[in-house]
Short mmCIF file of C-alpha atoms and ligand atoms in Angstrom, two decimals:
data_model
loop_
_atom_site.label_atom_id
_atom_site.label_comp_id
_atom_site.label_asym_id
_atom_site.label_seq_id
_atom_site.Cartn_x
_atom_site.Cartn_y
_atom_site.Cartn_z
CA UNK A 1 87.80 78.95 95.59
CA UNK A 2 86.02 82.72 94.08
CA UNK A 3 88.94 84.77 94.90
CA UNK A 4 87.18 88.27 95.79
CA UNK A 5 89.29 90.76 97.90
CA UNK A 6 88.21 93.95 99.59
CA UNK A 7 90.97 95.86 101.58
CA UNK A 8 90.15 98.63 103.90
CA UNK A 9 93.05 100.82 104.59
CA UNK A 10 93.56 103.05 107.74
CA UNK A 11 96.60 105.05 108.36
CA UNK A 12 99.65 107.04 106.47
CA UNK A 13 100.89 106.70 102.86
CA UNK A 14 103.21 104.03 103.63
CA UNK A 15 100.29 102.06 104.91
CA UNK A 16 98.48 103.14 101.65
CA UNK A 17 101.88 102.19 99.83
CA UNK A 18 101.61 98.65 101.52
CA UNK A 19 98.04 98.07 100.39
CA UNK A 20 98.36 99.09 97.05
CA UNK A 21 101.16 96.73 97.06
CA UNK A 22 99.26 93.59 98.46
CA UNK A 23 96.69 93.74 96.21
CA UNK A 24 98.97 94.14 93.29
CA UNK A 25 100.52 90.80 94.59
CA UNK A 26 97.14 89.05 95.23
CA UNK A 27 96.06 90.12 91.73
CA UNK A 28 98.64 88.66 90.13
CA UNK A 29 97.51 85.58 92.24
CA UNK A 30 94.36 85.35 90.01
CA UNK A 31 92.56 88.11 92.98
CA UNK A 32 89.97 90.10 92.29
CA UNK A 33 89.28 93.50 93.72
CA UNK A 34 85.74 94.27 95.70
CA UNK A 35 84.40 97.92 96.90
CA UNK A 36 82.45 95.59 99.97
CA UNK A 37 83.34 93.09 102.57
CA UNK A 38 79.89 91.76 101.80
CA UNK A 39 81.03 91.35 98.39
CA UNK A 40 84.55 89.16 99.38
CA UNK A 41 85.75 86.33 99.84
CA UNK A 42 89.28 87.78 101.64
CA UNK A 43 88.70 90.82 104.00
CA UNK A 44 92.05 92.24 104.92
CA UNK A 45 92.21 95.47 106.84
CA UNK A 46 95.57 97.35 106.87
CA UNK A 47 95.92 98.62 110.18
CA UNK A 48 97.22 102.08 111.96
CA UNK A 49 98.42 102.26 115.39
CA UNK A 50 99.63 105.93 115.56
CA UNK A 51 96.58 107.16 117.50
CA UNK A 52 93.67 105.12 119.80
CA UNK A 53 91.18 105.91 117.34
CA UNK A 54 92.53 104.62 114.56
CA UNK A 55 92.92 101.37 116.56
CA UNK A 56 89.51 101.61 117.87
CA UNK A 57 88.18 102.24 114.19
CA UNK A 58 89.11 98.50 113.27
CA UNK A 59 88.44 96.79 116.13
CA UNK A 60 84.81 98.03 115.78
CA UNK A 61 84.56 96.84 111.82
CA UNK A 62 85.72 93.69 113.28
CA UNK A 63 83.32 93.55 115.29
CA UNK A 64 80.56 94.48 112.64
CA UNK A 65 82.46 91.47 110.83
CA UNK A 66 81.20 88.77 113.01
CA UNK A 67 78.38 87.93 111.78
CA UNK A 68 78.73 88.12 108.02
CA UNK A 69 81.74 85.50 109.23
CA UNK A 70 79.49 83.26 111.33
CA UNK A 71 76.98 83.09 108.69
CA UNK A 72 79.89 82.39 105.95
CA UNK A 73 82.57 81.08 107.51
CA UNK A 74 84.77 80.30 104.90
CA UNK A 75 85.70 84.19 104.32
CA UNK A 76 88.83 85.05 105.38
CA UNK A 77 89.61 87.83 107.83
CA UNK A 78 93.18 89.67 107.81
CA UNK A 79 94.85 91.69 109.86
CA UNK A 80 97.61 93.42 108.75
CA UNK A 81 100.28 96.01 109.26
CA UNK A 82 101.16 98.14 112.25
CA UNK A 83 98.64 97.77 115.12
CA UNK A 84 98.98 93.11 113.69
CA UNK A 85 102.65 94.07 114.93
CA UNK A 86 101.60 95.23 117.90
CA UNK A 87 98.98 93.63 119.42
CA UNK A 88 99.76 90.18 117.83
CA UNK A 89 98.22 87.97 119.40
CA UNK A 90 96.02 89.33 121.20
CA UNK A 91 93.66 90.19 118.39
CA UNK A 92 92.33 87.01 118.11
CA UNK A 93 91.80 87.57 121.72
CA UNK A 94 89.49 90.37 121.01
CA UNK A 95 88.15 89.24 117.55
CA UNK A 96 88.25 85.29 117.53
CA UNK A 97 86.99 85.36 114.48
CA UNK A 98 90.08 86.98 112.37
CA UNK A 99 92.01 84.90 110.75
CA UNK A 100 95.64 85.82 109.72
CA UNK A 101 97.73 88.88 111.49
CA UNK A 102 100.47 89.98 109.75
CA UNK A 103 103.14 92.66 110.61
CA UNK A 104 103.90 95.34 108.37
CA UNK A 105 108.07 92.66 107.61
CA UNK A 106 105.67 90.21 106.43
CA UNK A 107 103.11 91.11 103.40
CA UNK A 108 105.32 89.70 100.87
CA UNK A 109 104.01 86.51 102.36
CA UNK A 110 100.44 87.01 102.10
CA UNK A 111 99.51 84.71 98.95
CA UNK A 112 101.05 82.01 100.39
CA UNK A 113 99.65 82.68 103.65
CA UNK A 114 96.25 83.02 102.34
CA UNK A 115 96.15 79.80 100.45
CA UNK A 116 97.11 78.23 103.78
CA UNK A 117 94.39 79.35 105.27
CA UNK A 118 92.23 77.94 102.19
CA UNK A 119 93.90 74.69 102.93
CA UNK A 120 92.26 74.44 106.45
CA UNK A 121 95.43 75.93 108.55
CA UNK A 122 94.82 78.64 110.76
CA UNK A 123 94.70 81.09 112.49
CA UNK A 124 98.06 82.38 111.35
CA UNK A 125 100.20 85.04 113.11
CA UNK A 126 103.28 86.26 110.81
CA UNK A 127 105.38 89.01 113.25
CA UNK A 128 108.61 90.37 113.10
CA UNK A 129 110.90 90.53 116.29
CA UNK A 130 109.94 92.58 118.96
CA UNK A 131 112.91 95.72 118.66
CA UNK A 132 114.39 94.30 121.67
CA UNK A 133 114.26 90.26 121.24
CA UNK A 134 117.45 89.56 119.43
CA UNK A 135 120.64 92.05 118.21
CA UNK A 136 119.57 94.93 115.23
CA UNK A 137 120.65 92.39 112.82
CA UNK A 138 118.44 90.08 113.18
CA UNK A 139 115.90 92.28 114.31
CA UNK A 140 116.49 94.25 110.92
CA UNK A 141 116.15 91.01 108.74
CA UNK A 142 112.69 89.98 110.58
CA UNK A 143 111.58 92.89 109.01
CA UNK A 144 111.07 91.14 105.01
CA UNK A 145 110.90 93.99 102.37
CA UNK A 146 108.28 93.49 100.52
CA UNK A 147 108.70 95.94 96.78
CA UNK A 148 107.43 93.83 94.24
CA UNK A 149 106.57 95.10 90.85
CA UNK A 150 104.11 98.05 90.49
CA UNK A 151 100.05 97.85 88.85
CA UNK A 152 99.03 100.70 87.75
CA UNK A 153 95.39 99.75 88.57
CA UNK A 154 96.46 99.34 92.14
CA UNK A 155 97.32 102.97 92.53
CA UNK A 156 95.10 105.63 93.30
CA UNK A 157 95.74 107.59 89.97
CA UNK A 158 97.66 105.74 87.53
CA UNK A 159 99.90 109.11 86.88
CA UNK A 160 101.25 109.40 90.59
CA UNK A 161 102.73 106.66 92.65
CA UNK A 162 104.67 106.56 95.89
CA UNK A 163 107.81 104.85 96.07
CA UNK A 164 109.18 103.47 100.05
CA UNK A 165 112.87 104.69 100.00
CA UNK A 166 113.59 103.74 103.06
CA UNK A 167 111.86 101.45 105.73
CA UNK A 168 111.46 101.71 110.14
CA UNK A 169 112.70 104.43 112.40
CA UNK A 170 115.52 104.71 114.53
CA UNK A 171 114.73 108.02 116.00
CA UNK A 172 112.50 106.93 118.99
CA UNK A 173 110.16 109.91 119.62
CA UNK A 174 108.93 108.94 122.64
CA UNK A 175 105.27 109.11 122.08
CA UNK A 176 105.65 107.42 118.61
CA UNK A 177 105.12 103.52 117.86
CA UNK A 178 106.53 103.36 114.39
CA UNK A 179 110.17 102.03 115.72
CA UNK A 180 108.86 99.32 117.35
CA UNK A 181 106.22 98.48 114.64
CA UNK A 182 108.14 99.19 111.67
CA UNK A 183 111.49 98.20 112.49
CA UNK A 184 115.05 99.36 112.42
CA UNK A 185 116.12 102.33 110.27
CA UNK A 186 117.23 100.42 106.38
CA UNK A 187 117.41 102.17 103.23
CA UNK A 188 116.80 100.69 99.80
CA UNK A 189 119.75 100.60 97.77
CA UNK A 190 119.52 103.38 94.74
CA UNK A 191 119.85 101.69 92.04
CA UNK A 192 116.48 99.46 92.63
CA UNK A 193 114.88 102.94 94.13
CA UNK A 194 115.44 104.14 90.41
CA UNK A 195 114.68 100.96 88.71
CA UNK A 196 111.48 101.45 90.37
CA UNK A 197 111.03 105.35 89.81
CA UNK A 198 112.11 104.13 85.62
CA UNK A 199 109.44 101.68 85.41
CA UNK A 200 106.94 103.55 86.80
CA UNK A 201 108.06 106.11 84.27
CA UNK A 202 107.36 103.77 81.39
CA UNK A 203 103.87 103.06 82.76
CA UNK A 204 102.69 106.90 82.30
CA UNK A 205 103.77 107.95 85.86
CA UNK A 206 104.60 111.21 85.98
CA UNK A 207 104.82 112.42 89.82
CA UNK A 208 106.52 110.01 92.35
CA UNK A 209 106.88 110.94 96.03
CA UNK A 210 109.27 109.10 97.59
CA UNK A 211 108.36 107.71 101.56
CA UNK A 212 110.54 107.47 104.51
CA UNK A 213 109.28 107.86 107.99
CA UNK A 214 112.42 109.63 108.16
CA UNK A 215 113.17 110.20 104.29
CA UNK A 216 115.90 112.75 104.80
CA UNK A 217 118.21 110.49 106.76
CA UNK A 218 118.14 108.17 103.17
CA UNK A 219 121.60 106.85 103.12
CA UNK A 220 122.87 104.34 100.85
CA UNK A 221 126.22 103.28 101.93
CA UNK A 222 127.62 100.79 99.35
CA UNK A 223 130.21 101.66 97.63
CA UNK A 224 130.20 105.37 97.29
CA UNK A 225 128.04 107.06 100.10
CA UNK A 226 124.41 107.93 98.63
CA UNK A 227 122.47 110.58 100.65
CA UNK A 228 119.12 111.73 99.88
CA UNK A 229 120.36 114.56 97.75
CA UNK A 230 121.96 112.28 95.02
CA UNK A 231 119.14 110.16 94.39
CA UNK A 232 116.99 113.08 93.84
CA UNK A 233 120.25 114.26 91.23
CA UNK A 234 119.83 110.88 89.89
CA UNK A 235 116.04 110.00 89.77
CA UNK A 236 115.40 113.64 88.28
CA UNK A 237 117.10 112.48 85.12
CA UNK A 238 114.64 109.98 84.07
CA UNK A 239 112.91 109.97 81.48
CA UNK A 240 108.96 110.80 81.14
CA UNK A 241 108.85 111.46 85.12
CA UNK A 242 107.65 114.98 85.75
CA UNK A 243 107.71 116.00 89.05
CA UNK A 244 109.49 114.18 92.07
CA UNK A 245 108.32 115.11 96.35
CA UNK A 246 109.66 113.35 99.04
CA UNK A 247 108.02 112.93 102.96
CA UNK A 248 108.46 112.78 105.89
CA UNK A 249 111.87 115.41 106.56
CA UNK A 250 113.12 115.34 109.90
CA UNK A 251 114.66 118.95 111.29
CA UNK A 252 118.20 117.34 111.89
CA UNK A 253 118.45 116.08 108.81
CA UNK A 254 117.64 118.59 106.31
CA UNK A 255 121.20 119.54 104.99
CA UNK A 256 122.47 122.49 102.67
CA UNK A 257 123.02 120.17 99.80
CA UNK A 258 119.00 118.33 100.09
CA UNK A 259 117.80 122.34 100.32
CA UNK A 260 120.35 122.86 97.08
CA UNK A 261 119.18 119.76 95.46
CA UNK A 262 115.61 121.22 95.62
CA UNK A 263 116.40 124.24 94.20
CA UNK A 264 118.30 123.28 91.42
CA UNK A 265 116.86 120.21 89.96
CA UNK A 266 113.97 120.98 88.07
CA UNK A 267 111.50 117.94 88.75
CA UNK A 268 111.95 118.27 92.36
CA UNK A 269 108.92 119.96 93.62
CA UNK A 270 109.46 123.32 96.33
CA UNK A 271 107.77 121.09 98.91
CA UNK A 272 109.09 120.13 101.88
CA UNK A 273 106.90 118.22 104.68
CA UNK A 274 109.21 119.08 108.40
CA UNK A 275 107.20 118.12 111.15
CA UNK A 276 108.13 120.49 114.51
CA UNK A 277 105.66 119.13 116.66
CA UNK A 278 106.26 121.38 119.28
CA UNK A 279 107.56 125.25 120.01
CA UNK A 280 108.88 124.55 123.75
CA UNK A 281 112.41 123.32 124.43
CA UNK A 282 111.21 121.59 127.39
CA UNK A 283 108.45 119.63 125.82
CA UNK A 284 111.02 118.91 122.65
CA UNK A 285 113.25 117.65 125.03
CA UNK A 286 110.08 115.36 126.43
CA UNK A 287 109.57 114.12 123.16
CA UNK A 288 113.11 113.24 122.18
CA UNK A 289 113.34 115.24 119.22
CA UNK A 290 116.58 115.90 119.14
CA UNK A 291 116.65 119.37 118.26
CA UNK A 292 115.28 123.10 120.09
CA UNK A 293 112.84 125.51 118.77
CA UNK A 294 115.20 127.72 118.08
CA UNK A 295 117.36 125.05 115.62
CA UNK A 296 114.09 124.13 114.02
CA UNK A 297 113.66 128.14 113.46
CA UNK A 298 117.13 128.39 112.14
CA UNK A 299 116.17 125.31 109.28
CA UNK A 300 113.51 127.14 108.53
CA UNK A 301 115.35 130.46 107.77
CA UNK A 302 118.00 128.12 105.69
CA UNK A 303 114.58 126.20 104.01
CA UNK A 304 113.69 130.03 103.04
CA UNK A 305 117.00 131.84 101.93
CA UNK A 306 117.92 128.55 99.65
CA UNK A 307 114.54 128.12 97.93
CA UNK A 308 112.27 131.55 98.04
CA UNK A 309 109.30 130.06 96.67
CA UNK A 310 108.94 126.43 98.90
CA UNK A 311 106.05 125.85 100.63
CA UNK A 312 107.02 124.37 104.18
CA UNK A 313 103.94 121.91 106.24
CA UNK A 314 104.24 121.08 109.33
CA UNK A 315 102.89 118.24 112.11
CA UNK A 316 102.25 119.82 115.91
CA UNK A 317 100.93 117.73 118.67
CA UNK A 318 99.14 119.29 121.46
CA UNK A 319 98.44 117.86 124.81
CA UNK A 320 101.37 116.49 125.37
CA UNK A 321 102.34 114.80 129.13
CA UNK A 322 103.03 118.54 130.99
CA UNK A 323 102.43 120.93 128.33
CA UNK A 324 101.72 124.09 130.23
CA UNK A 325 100.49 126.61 128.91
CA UNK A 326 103.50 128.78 128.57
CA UNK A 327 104.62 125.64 126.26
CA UNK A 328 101.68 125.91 124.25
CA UNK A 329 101.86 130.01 123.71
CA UNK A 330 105.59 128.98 122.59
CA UNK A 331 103.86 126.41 120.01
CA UNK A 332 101.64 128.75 118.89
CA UNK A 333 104.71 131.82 118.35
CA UNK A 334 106.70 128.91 116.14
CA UNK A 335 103.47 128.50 113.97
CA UNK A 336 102.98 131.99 113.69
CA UNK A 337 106.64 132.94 112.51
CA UNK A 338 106.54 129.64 109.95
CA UNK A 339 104.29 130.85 108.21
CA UNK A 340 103.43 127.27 107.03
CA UNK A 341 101.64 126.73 104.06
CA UNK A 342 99.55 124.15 105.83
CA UNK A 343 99.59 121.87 109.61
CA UNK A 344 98.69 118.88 110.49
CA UNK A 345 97.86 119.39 114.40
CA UNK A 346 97.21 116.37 116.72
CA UNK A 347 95.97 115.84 119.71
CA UNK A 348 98.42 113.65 121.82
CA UNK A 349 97.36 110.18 122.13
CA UNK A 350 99.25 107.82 124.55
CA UNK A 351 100.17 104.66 122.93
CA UNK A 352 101.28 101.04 124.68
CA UNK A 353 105.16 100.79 123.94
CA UNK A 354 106.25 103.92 124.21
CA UNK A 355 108.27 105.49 126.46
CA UNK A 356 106.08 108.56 127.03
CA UNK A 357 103.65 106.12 128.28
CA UNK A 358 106.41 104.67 130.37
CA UNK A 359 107.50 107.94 131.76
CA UNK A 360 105.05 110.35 131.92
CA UNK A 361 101.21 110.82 133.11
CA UNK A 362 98.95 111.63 130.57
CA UNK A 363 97.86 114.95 132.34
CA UNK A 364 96.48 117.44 130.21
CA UNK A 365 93.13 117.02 130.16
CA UNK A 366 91.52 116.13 127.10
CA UNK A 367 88.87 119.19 126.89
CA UNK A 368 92.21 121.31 126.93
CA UNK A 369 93.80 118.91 124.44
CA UNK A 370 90.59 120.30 122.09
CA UNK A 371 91.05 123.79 123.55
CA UNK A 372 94.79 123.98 121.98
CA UNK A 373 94.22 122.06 119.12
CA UNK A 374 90.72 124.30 117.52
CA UNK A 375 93.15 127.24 118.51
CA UNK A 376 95.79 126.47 116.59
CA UNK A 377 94.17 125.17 114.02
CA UNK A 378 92.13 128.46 113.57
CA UNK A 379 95.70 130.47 113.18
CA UNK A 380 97.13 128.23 111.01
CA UNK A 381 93.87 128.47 108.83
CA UNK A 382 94.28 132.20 108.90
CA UNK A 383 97.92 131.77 108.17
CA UNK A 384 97.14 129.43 105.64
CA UNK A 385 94.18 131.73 103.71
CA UNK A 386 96.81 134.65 103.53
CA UNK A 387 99.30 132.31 101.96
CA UNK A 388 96.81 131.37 99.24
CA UNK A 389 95.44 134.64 98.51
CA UNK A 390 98.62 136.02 96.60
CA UNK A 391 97.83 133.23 94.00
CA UNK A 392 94.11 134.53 92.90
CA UNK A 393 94.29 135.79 89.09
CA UNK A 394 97.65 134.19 88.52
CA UNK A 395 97.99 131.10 86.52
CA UNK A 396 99.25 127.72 88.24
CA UNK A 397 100.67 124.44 86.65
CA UNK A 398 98.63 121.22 87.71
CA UNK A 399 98.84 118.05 87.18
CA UNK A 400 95.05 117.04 87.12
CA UNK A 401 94.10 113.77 89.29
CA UNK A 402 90.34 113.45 88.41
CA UNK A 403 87.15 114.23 88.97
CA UNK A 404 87.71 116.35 92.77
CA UNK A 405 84.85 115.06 95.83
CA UNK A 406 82.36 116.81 94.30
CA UNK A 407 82.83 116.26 90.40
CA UNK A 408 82.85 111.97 91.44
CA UNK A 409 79.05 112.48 92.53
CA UNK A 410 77.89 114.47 89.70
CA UNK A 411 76.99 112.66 86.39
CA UNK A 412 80.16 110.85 84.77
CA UNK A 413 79.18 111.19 80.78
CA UNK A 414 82.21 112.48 79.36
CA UNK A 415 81.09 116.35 79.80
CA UNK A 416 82.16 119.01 82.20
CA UNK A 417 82.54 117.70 86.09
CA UNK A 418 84.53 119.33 88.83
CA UNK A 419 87.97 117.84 88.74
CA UNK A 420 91.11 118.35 90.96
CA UNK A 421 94.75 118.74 90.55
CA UNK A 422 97.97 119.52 92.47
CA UNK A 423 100.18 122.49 91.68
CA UNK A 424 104.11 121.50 92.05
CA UNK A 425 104.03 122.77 95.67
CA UNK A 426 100.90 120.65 96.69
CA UNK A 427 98.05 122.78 96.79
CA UNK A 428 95.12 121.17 95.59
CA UNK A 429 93.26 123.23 92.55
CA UNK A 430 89.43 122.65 91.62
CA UNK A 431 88.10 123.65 88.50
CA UNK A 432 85.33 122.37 85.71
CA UNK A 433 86.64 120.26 82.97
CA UNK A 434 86.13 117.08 81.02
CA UNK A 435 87.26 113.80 82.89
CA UNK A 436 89.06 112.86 79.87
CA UNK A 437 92.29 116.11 81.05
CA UNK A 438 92.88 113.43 83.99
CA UNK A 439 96.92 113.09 83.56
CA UNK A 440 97.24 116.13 82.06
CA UNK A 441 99.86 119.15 83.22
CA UNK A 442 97.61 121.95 81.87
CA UNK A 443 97.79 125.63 83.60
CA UNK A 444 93.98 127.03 85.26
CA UNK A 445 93.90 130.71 86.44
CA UNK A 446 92.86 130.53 90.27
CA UNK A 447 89.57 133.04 90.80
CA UNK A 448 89.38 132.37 94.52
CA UNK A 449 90.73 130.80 97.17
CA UNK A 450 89.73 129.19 100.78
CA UNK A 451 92.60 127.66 103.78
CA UNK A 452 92.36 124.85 101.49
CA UNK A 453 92.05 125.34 98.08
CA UNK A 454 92.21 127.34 95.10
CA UNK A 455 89.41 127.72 92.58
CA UNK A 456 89.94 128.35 88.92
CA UNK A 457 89.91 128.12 85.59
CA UNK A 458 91.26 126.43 82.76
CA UNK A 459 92.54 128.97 80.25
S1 SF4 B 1 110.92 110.33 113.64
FE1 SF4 B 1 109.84 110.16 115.58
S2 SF4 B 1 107.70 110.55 115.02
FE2 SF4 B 1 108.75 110.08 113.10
S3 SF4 B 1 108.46 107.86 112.83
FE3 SF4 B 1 110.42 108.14 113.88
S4 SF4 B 1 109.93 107.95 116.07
FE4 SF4 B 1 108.00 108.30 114.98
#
């Protein structure tokens, strides 16, 4: 059998972690990789259930898939990751025609399961345990890790990778799906974390961002207790890496010593991703977030006065079940006095299995959902042009990625194109150059700026 595989990916970096990671394992399986379903023999689609339309996004390119599977029905069709977790069954409900679905615990088994297929068997469904179907034990092990050796040509950029430090969520926001989809709470032990991080290294990585849905609440209990602050102390001293970030933070967890740990260890990029979602106690409190406006306020003077020069991003949801809008004026004071350096602002979408759902009606209505959300956005872009501005005619280090959007559609032969880079504290820089600086640290000169990006030069 022609092993061609195209894999469509929908979702956060872990779910762009996981992909890269299955098709490093099916390449090693004798897999090639595709840029079209039309072009494949295996179609997987790595799934999102965060938000509705991220759902709805792959139920309609399963849909579009039916008839390029009735007319060659010996393709495979694969669901995997979050929303296989959660809706199990029932997509082959909705799309008879798929395959395999496989939770997020269960990608290390994909060759196997694939050939099995191949054989004749199928349709397949490979889940974990549902959070509340047996005791956190073996809840926790139905949950397989799945960290198998990296490919460089798996990875976006062969000079960045991500590395999953931790796995699942114990937290329990109650408008957020990732506990139940992804599991219990378990960190990696740090010795393979920097095992990892070391051969990486070797391959010509030089920036690694490390991925937790909760990163900051890393704790490697063997033996001496690990927190997230001594793996940074111990993955900064390898060799050939450059620069280290880490994401997601979670307010309670971001402790004097991770803030000191930033500070002082020089690979650790002044970056810190703390989500507040909300400035009003009472919708906090709604959310289970375990902490008030006024502690998240208190981190961020802390963030500030250890580190003078981080840049702090944020996620805000608006729209949430009774948000009034007294709440939302107190959303809109927090983003104004955290001067973040960017947000990420979401309208709330009610998902099946959580306890939002459960509890609460979903009563804001959705033209005032866009109402809050364009408004906030708008300050934050304001906030987020002044905090670029300061750069213009001063020289930033990047490490370049590539050619940027615009330099991929113009002419690759080896001359000037646009390319794009990333300064330590994750701006993204544009600027002309020859593809062949991709990998580089160099320094460009920013001429202007946007809410986005900075423009410049190489000197
Ligand atoms: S901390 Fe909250 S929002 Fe983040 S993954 Fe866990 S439950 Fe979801």
């Amino acid at each position: 059998m022609s092993k061609r595989l195209y894999i469509q990916t929908v979702g956060c970096q872990m779910n762009v972690l996981d992909s890269e990671l299955v098709a490093a394992d099916l390449l090693r399986a004798g897999y090639e990789l595709v840029d079209s379903p039309r072009k494949a023999d295996t179609i997987l689609f790595n799934t999102c259930s965060v938000r509705q339309h991220a759902e709805d996004k792959i139920y309609s390119a399963l849909g579009r898939l039916k008839r390029i599977k009735d007319r060659h029905p010996q393709k495979i069709v694969g669901v995997l990751g979050c929303m296989a977790q959660k809706d199990r069954q029932g997509i082959f409900h909705r799309a008879p025609h798929v395959d395999l679905v496989v939770g997020p615990g269960q990608l290390g088994r994909l060759p196997a399961l694939l050939e099995r297929i191949a054989a004749g068997e199928g349709p397949l469904l490979e889940v974990s345990l549902d959070r509340n179907a047996g005791n956190r034990v073996s809840v926790q092990q139905s949950f397989e890790r799945h960290d198998p050796l990296r490919i460089a040509e798996t990875r976006p950029t062969p000079y960045q990778a991500m590395v999953r430090i931790m796995f699942g969520c114990d937290k329990f926001c109650t408008y957020c799906v990732v506990p139940s989809v992804r599991g219990p709470e378990q960190s990696r032990p740090a010795e393979e974390i920097e095992a990892e991080v070391r051969g990486l290294a070797d391959q010509g990585c030089l920036e690694v961002t490390l991925l937790g849905q909760t990163v900051n609440s890393y704790r490697d209990d063997r033996g001496r207790k690990l927190r997230l602050a001594d793996l940074l102390l111990r993955l900064d001293a390898v060799e050939g890496l450059r620069r280290l970030k880490f994401v997601t933070n979670h307010p309670r967890h971001v402790s004097d010593e991770l803030l000191q740990a930033v500070r002082d260890l020089p690979k650790v990029s002044p970056y810190l991703h703390v989500p507040a979602q909300s400035g009003s106690d009472r919708i906090l409190r709604r959310m289970k977030r375990g902490y008030t406006a006024e502690a998240y306020r208190e981190m961020l003077c802390r963030i500030r006065e250890t580190i003078p020069e981080v840049a702090i991003t944020s996620d805000f949801i608006v729209g949430f079940p009774g948000e009034t809008d007294e709440d939302f004026d107190r959303t809109i004071a927090l983003l104004r006095e955290g001067r973040f350096k960017n947000s990420f602002i979401f309208k709330y979408s009610p998902r099946p299995k959580t306890k939002a759902v459960e509890l609460y009606a979903d009563d804001v209505p959705d033209e005032v959902k866009r109402r809050r959300n364009n408004e906030l956005l708008a300050i934050q872009n304001a906030i987020s042009l002044r905090d670029n501005q300061p750069l213009v005619g001063r020289s930033v280090e990047i490490l370049v990625e590539g050619p940027s959007k615009a330099g991929r559609k113009q002419p690759d032969n080896g001359h000037v194109v646009q390319l794009g880079g990333r300064t330590v504290d994750d701006r993204i820089v544009v600027f002309d150059g020859p593809p062949r600086l991709a990998g580089q640290i160099l320094a460009v000169e920013i001429e202007k700026v946007d809410a986005f990006t900075l423009f410049g030069r190489i000197r």
